[in-house]
Amino acid sequence: MGPVFKKVTHFIGRPHNDDEFVELEVYAGGMVAVEAELVFELGKEITPGSIDTKGPLKHLINAVYAGVEIASSPVIDLNSYGPTAIISDFGVNQGMVVGAPIEQWDSVIENIQTSVFINNEHINSAPSNNVLRGPMAAVAYLIDQAAARNITLPKGCMICSGAITGVHDTVAGASATVSFEGIGNINMKLIPVTP
């Protein structure tokens, strides 16, 4: 688990029209990647040890949104150095975009086709529950890790599910669209900044 900083968090709360986009700063000459994700919003405060994550967790969730994580680092080959390097770079997280809410999410996410396009090229597609151990696994993991560290998770905390279609490398200056079938698109321009 790792932080998503407020300055790179973008809450849209609806799908983009074709001519709309959000600008996301990424490192020029560095590592850049786009990840389609679900974003879970906690509906209640969770104190350490108060939740058995082996039981049902859906009652803890206020809403689930179509989302994107943008990864970027000044070090272009950071991932080749292994987990310790990634951790030292805050998980390489350079932003979270929260799109449209998913109505009746618990019964529909298995069937939502999720696709990533970079510079108008289709990169990959997968159903939106296509993450390791299912999308609720990220919620359970965060609750357990926070409990072990005596951290209270606040109501309204936003949790990214993990990459649905994969981690898709690109470069500063690219455009990208993540499409959640029946939910809508998130359109992005990746704006280069110098480290």
C-alpha positions as YAML, in Angstrom:
chain: A
units: angstrom
residues:
- id: 1
  name: MET
  ca: [0.00, 0.00, 0.00]
- id: 2
  name: GLY
  ca: [1.11, 3.55, -0.56]
- id: 3
  name: PRO
  ca: [-0.13, 7.12, -0.69]
- id: 4
  name: VAL
  ca: [-1.91, 9.04, -3.40]
- id: 5
  name: PHE
  ca: [-1.14, 12.70, -2.82]
- id: 6
  name: LYS
  ca: [-3.90, 15.32, -2.97]
- id: 7
  name: LYS
  ca: [-2.09, 17.46, -5.53]
- id: 8
  name: VAL
  ca: [-2.26, 14.64, -8.10]
- id: 9
  name: THR
  ca: [-5.79, 13.44, -7.27]
- id: 10
  name: HIS
  ca: [-8.50, 14.38, -9.75]
- id: 11
  name: PHE
  ca: [-12.15, 13.74, -8.86]
- id: 12
  name: ILE
  ca: [-14.37, 14.04, -11.92]
- id: 13
  name: GLY
  ca: [-17.33, 11.96, -10.72]
- id: 14
  name: ARG
  ca: [-18.80, 11.44, -14.20]
- id: 15
  name: PRO
  ca: [-17.74, 10.21, -17.63]
- id: 16
  name: HIS
  ca: [-15.84, 12.48, -20.00]
- id: 17
  name: ASN
  ca: [-17.35, 13.66, -23.27]
- id: 18
  name: ASP
  ca: [-15.19, 12.91, -26.31]
- id: 19
  name: ASP
  ca: [-13.74, 16.44, -26.34]
- id: 20
  name: GLU
  ca: [-12.97, 16.54, -22.60]
- id: 21
  name: PHE
  ca: [-9.77, 15.47, -20.88]
- id: 22
  name: VAL
  ca: [-7.82, 15.88, -17.67]
- id: 23
  name: GLU
  ca: [-4.18, 16.99, -17.74]
- id: 24
  name: LEU
  ca: [-1.82, 14.83, -15.66]
- id: 25
  name: GLU
  ca: [1.78, 15.77, -15.03]
- id: 26
  name: VAL
  ca: [4.34, 13.02, -15.66]
- id: 27
  name: TYR
  ca: [8.13, 13.02, -15.77]
- id: 28
  name: ALA
  ca: [9.71, 13.96, -19.09]
- id: 29
  name: GLY
  ca: [12.29, 11.33, -20.02]
- id: 30
  name: GLY
  ca: [11.16, 9.11, -17.16]
- id: 31
  name: MET
  ca: [8.99, 6.07, -16.57]
- id: 32
  name: VAL
  ca: [5.29, 6.65, -17.37]
- id: 33
  name: ALA
  ca: [2.44, 4.12, -17.25]
- id: 34
  name: VAL
  ca: [-1.37, 4.09, -17.40]
- id: 35
  name: GLU
  ca: [-3.43, 1.67, -15.30]
- id: 36
  name: ALA
  ca: [-7.21, 1.19, -15.46]
- id: 37
  name: GLU
  ca: [-8.51, 0.62, -11.92]
- id: 38
  name: LEU
  ca: [-11.63, 0.54, -9.80]
- id: 39
  name: VAL
  ca: [-11.66, 3.06, -6.96]
- id: 40
  name: PHE
  ca: [-13.44, 2.07, -3.74]
- id: 41
  name: GLU
  ca: [-14.69, 4.78, -1.36]
- id: 42
  name: LEU
  ca: [-14.97, 3.74, 2.28]
- id: 43
  name: GLY
  ca: [-18.37, 4.53, 3.76]
- id: 44
  name: LYS
  ca: [-17.26, 4.38, 7.38]
- id: 45
  name: GLU
  ca: [-14.21, 4.88, 9.55]
- id: 46
  name: ILE
  ca: [-12.30, 1.65, 10.18]
- id: 47
  name: THR
  ca: [-10.36, 1.45, 13.42]
- id: 48
  name: PRO
  ca: [-7.50, -1.06, 13.82]
- id: 49
  name: GLY
  ca: [-8.75, -4.58, 14.52]
- id: 50
  name: SER
  ca: [-12.44, -3.71, 14.09]
- id: 51
  name: ILE
  ca: [-12.93, -5.65, 10.82]
- id: 52
  name: ASP
  ca: [-12.38, -9.34, 10.11]
- id: 53
  name: THR
  ca: [-11.35, -9.23, 6.46]
- id: 54
  name: LYS
  ca: [-12.13, -12.92, 6.03]
- id: 55
  name: GLY
  ca: [-15.81, -11.96, 6.24]
- id: 56
  name: PRO
  ca: [-17.96, -9.79, 3.94]
- id: 57
  name: LEU
  ca: [-16.60, -6.31, 3.19]
- id: 58
  name: LYS
  ca: [-19.17, -4.86, 0.78]
- id: 59
  name: HIS
  ca: [-21.02, -3.12, 3.62]
- id: 60
  name: LEU
  ca: [-17.93, -0.95, 4.19]
- id: 61
  name: ILE
  ca: [-18.06, 0.54, 0.69]
- id: 62
  name: ASN
  ca: [-19.95, 3.77, 0.01]
- id: 63
  name: ALA
  ca: [-19.30, 3.83, -3.73]
- id: 64
  name: VAL
  ca: [-17.16, 2.34, -6.48]
- id: 65
  name: TYR
  ca: [-15.90, 4.45, -9.37]
- id: 66
  name: ALA
  ca: [-14.27, 3.93, -12.74]
- id: 67
  name: GLY
  ca: [-10.71, 5.10, -12.25]
- id: 68
  name: VAL
  ca: [-7.15, 5.43, -13.44]
- id: 69
  name: GLU
  ca: [-3.79, 5.34, -11.73]
- id: 70
  name: ILE
  ca: [-0.96, 7.17, -13.44]
- id: 71
  name: ALA
  ca: [2.52, 5.92, -12.59]
- id: 72
  name: SER
  ca: [5.60, 8.00, -13.25]
- id: 73
  name: SER
  ca: [9.17, 8.34, -12.00]
- id: 74
  name: PRO
  ca: [12.18, 10.38, -13.06]
- id: 75
  name: VAL
  ca: [14.06, 7.04, -13.23]
- id: 76
  name: ILE
  ca: [13.06, 5.52, -16.57]
- id: 77
  name: ASP
  ca: [14.06, 1.95, -15.64]
- id: 78
  name: LEU
  ca: [12.93, 2.12, -12.00]
- id: 79
  name: ASN
  ca: [10.91, -1.11, -12.18]
- id: 80
  name: SER
  ca: [14.05, -3.07, -13.11]
- id: 81
  name: TYR
  ca: [15.55, -2.29, -9.68]
- id: 82
  name: GLY
  ca: [12.87, -4.24, -7.83]
- id: 83
  name: PRO
  ca: [10.29, -3.64, -5.10]
- id: 84
  name: THR
  ca: [12.54, -1.64, -2.74]
- id: 85
  name: ALA
  ca: [13.18, 0.99, -5.42]
- id: 86
  name: ILE
  ca: [9.47, 1.19, -6.23]
- id: 87
  name: ILE
  ca: [8.57, 1.57, -2.55]
- id: 88
  name: SER
  ca: [11.17, 4.34, -2.14]
- id: 89
  name: ASP
  ca: [9.38, 6.23, -4.95]
- id: 90
  name: PHE
  ca: [5.99, 6.09, -3.17]
- id: 91
  name: GLY
  ca: [4.93, 3.15, -5.32]
- id: 92
  name: VAL
  ca: [5.61, 5.25, -8.43]
- id: 93
  name: ASN
  ca: [2.13, 6.77, -7.97]
- id: 94
  name: GLN
  ca: [1.81, 10.04, -9.87]
- id: 95
  name: GLY
  ca: [-1.94, 10.39, -9.74]
- id: 96
  name: MET
  ca: [-5.43, 9.02, -9.36]
- id: 97
  name: VAL
  ca: [-8.37, 9.98, -11.56]
- id: 98
  name: VAL
  ca: [-11.85, 9.18, -10.23]
- id: 99
  name: GLY
  ca: [-14.47, 8.97, -12.96]
- id: 100
  name: ALA
  ca: [-18.12, 7.94, -12.97]
- id: 101
  name: PRO
  ca: [-19.70, 6.00, -10.10]
- id: 102
  name: ILE
  ca: [-20.68, 2.43, -10.92]
- id: 103
  name: GLU
  ca: [-24.31, 1.78, -9.98]
- id: 104
  name: GLN
  ca: [-25.02, -1.63, -8.40]
- id: 105
  name: TRP
  ca: [-21.29, -2.26, -8.58]
- id: 106
  name: ASP
  ca: [-21.31, -5.51, -6.63]
- id: 107
  name: SER
  ca: [-23.47, -7.24, -9.25]
- id: 108
  name: VAL
  ca: [-22.08, -5.66, -12.45]
- id: 109
  name: ILE
  ca: [-18.29, -5.37, -12.21]
- id: 110
  name: GLU
  ca: [-17.73, -8.91, -13.46]
- id: 111
  name: ASN
  ca: [-19.27, -7.91, -16.78]
- id: 112
  name: ILE
  ca: [-17.87, -4.40, -17.35]
- id: 113
  name: GLN
  ca: [-15.37, -4.58, -20.20]
- id: 114
  name: THR
  ca: [-12.48, -2.24, -19.46]
- id: 115
  name: SER
  ca: [-10.16, -1.02, -22.21]
- id: 116
  name: VAL
  ca: [-7.06, 1.16, -22.41]
- id: 117
  name: PHE
  ca: [-6.14, 3.26, -25.45]
- id: 118
  name: ILE
  ca: [-2.87, 5.19, -25.78]
- id: 119
  name: ASN
  ca: [-2.56, 7.69, -28.62]
- id: 120
  name: ASN
  ca: [-5.82, 6.20, -30.00]
- id: 121
  name: GLU
  ca: [-4.28, 2.71, -30.19]
- id: 122
  name: HIS
  ca: [-6.12, -0.08, -28.37]
- id: 123
  name: ILE
  ca: [-3.67, -1.57, -25.86]
- id: 124
  name: ASN
  ca: [-5.69, -4.16, -23.92]
- id: 125
  name: SER
  ca: [-9.14, -5.06, -22.57]
- id: 126
  name: ALA
  ca: [-10.35, -7.13, -19.62]
- id: 127
  name: PRO
  ca: [-13.38, -7.39, -17.34]
- id: 128
  name: SER
  ca: [-13.16, -4.92, -14.47]
- id: 129
  name: ASN
  ca: [-12.84, -7.66, -11.83]
- id: 130
  name: ASN
  ca: [-9.64, -8.92, -13.49]
- id: 131
  name: VAL
  ca: [-7.27, -8.21, -10.60]
- id: 132
  name: LEU
  ca: [-5.37, -10.60, -8.34]
- id: 133
  name: ARG
  ca: [-7.83, -12.31, -5.94]
- id: 134
  name: GLY
  ca: [-10.62, -9.96, -7.11]
- id: 135
  name: PRO
  ca: [-11.10, -6.21, -6.63]
- id: 136
  name: MET
  ca: [-12.07, -6.44, -2.95]
- id: 137
  name: ALA
  ca: [-8.63, -7.93, -2.20]
- id: 138
  name: ALA
  ca: [-7.09, -4.43, -2.24]
- id: 139
  name: VAL
  ca: [-9.64, -3.28, 0.35]
- id: 140
  name: ALA
  ca: [-8.94, -6.29, 2.60]
- id: 141
  name: TYR
  ca: [-5.18, -5.83, 2.25]
- id: 142
  name: LEU
  ca: [-5.31, -2.16, 3.17]
- id: 143
  name: ILE
  ca: [-7.51, -2.84, 6.21]
- id: 144
  name: ASP
  ca: [-5.15, -5.57, 7.46]
- id: 145
  name: GLN
  ca: [-1.98, -3.56, 6.87]
- id: 146
  name: ALA
  ca: [-3.44, -0.46, 8.53]
- id: 147
  name: ALA
  ca: [-4.55, -2.54, 11.53]
- id: 148
  name: ALA
  ca: [-1.05, -4.01, 11.91]
- id: 149
  name: ARG
  ca: [0.34, -0.46, 12.03]
- id: 150
  name: ASN
  ca: [-2.40, 0.94, 14.33]
- id: 151
  name: ILE
  ca: [-3.71, 3.24, 11.59]
- id: 152
  name: THR
  ca: [-7.36, 4.26, 11.44]
- id: 153
  name: LEU
  ca: [-8.74, 4.47, 7.91]
- id: 154
  name: PRO
  ca: [-11.02, 7.51, 7.62]
- id: 155
  name: LYS
  ca: [-14.48, 7.53, 6.14]
- id: 156
  name: GLY
  ca: [-14.17, 8.66, 2.52]
- id: 157
  name: CYS
  ca: [-10.76, 7.00, 2.03]
- id: 158
  name: MET
  ca: [-10.29, 6.12, -1.67]
- id: 159
  name: ILE
  ca: [-8.69, 2.74, -2.47]
- id: 160
  name: CYS
  ca: [-7.38, 1.74, -5.90]
- id: 161
  name: SER
  ca: [-8.06, -1.88, -6.83]
- id: 162
  name: GLY
  ca: [-4.94, -2.65, -8.84]
- id: 163
  name: ALA
  ca: [-4.41, -2.64, -12.59]
- id: 164
  name: ILE
  ca: [-7.28, -4.32, -14.46]
- id: 165
  name: THR
  ca: [-5.78, -4.63, -17.94]
- id: 166
  name: GLY
  ca: [-2.12, -4.36, -16.95]
- id: 167
  name: VAL
  ca: [0.49, -1.65, -16.45]
- id: 168
  name: HIS
  ca: [0.85, 0.05, -19.81]
- id: 169
  name: ASP
  ca: [4.06, 1.94, -20.48]
- id: 170
  name: THR
  ca: [3.94, 5.19, -22.42]
- id: 171
  name: VAL
  ca: [5.75, 8.55, -22.50]
- id: 172
  name: ALA
  ca: [5.20, 12.14, -21.49]
- id: 173
  name: GLY
  ca: [3.22, 13.95, -24.15]
- id: 174
  name: ALA
  ca: [0.97, 10.98, -24.92]
- id: 175
  name: SER
  ca: [-2.80, 10.91, -24.69]
- id: 176
  name: ALA
  ca: [-4.75, 8.05, -23.13]
- id: 177
  name: THR
  ca: [-8.33, 6.93, -22.68]
- id: 178
  name: VAL
  ca: [-9.64, 4.35, -20.26]
- id: 179
  name: SER
  ca: [-13.08, 3.05, -21.21]
- id: 180
  name: PHE
  ca: [-15.48, 1.28, -18.85]
- id: 181
  name: GLU
  ca: [-18.21, -0.23, -21.04]
- id: 182
  name: GLY
  ca: [-21.62, 1.17, -20.11]
- id: 183
  name: ILE
  ca: [-20.05, 3.55, -17.56]
- id: 184
  name: GLY
  ca: [-18.02, 5.92, -19.73]
- id: 185
  name: ASN
  ca: [-14.53, 7.12, -20.52]
- id: 186
  name: ILE
  ca: [-11.72, 8.93, -18.76]
- id: 187
  name: ASN
  ca: [-9.61, 10.92, -21.23]
- id: 188
  name: MET
  ca: [-6.13, 12.12, -20.30]
- id: 189
  name: LYS
  ca: [-3.28, 14.19, -21.64]
- id: 190
  name: LEU
  ca: [0.06, 13.34, -20.05]
- id: 191
  name: ILE
  ca: [1.85, 16.65, -19.63]
- id: 192
  name: PRO
  ca: [5.66, 16.52, -19.38]
- id: 193
  name: VAL
  ca: [7.34, 18.10, -16.37]
- id: 194
  name: THR
  ca: [11.06, 18.20, -15.68]
- id: 195
  name: PRO
  ca: [12.18, 16.37, -12.50]
...
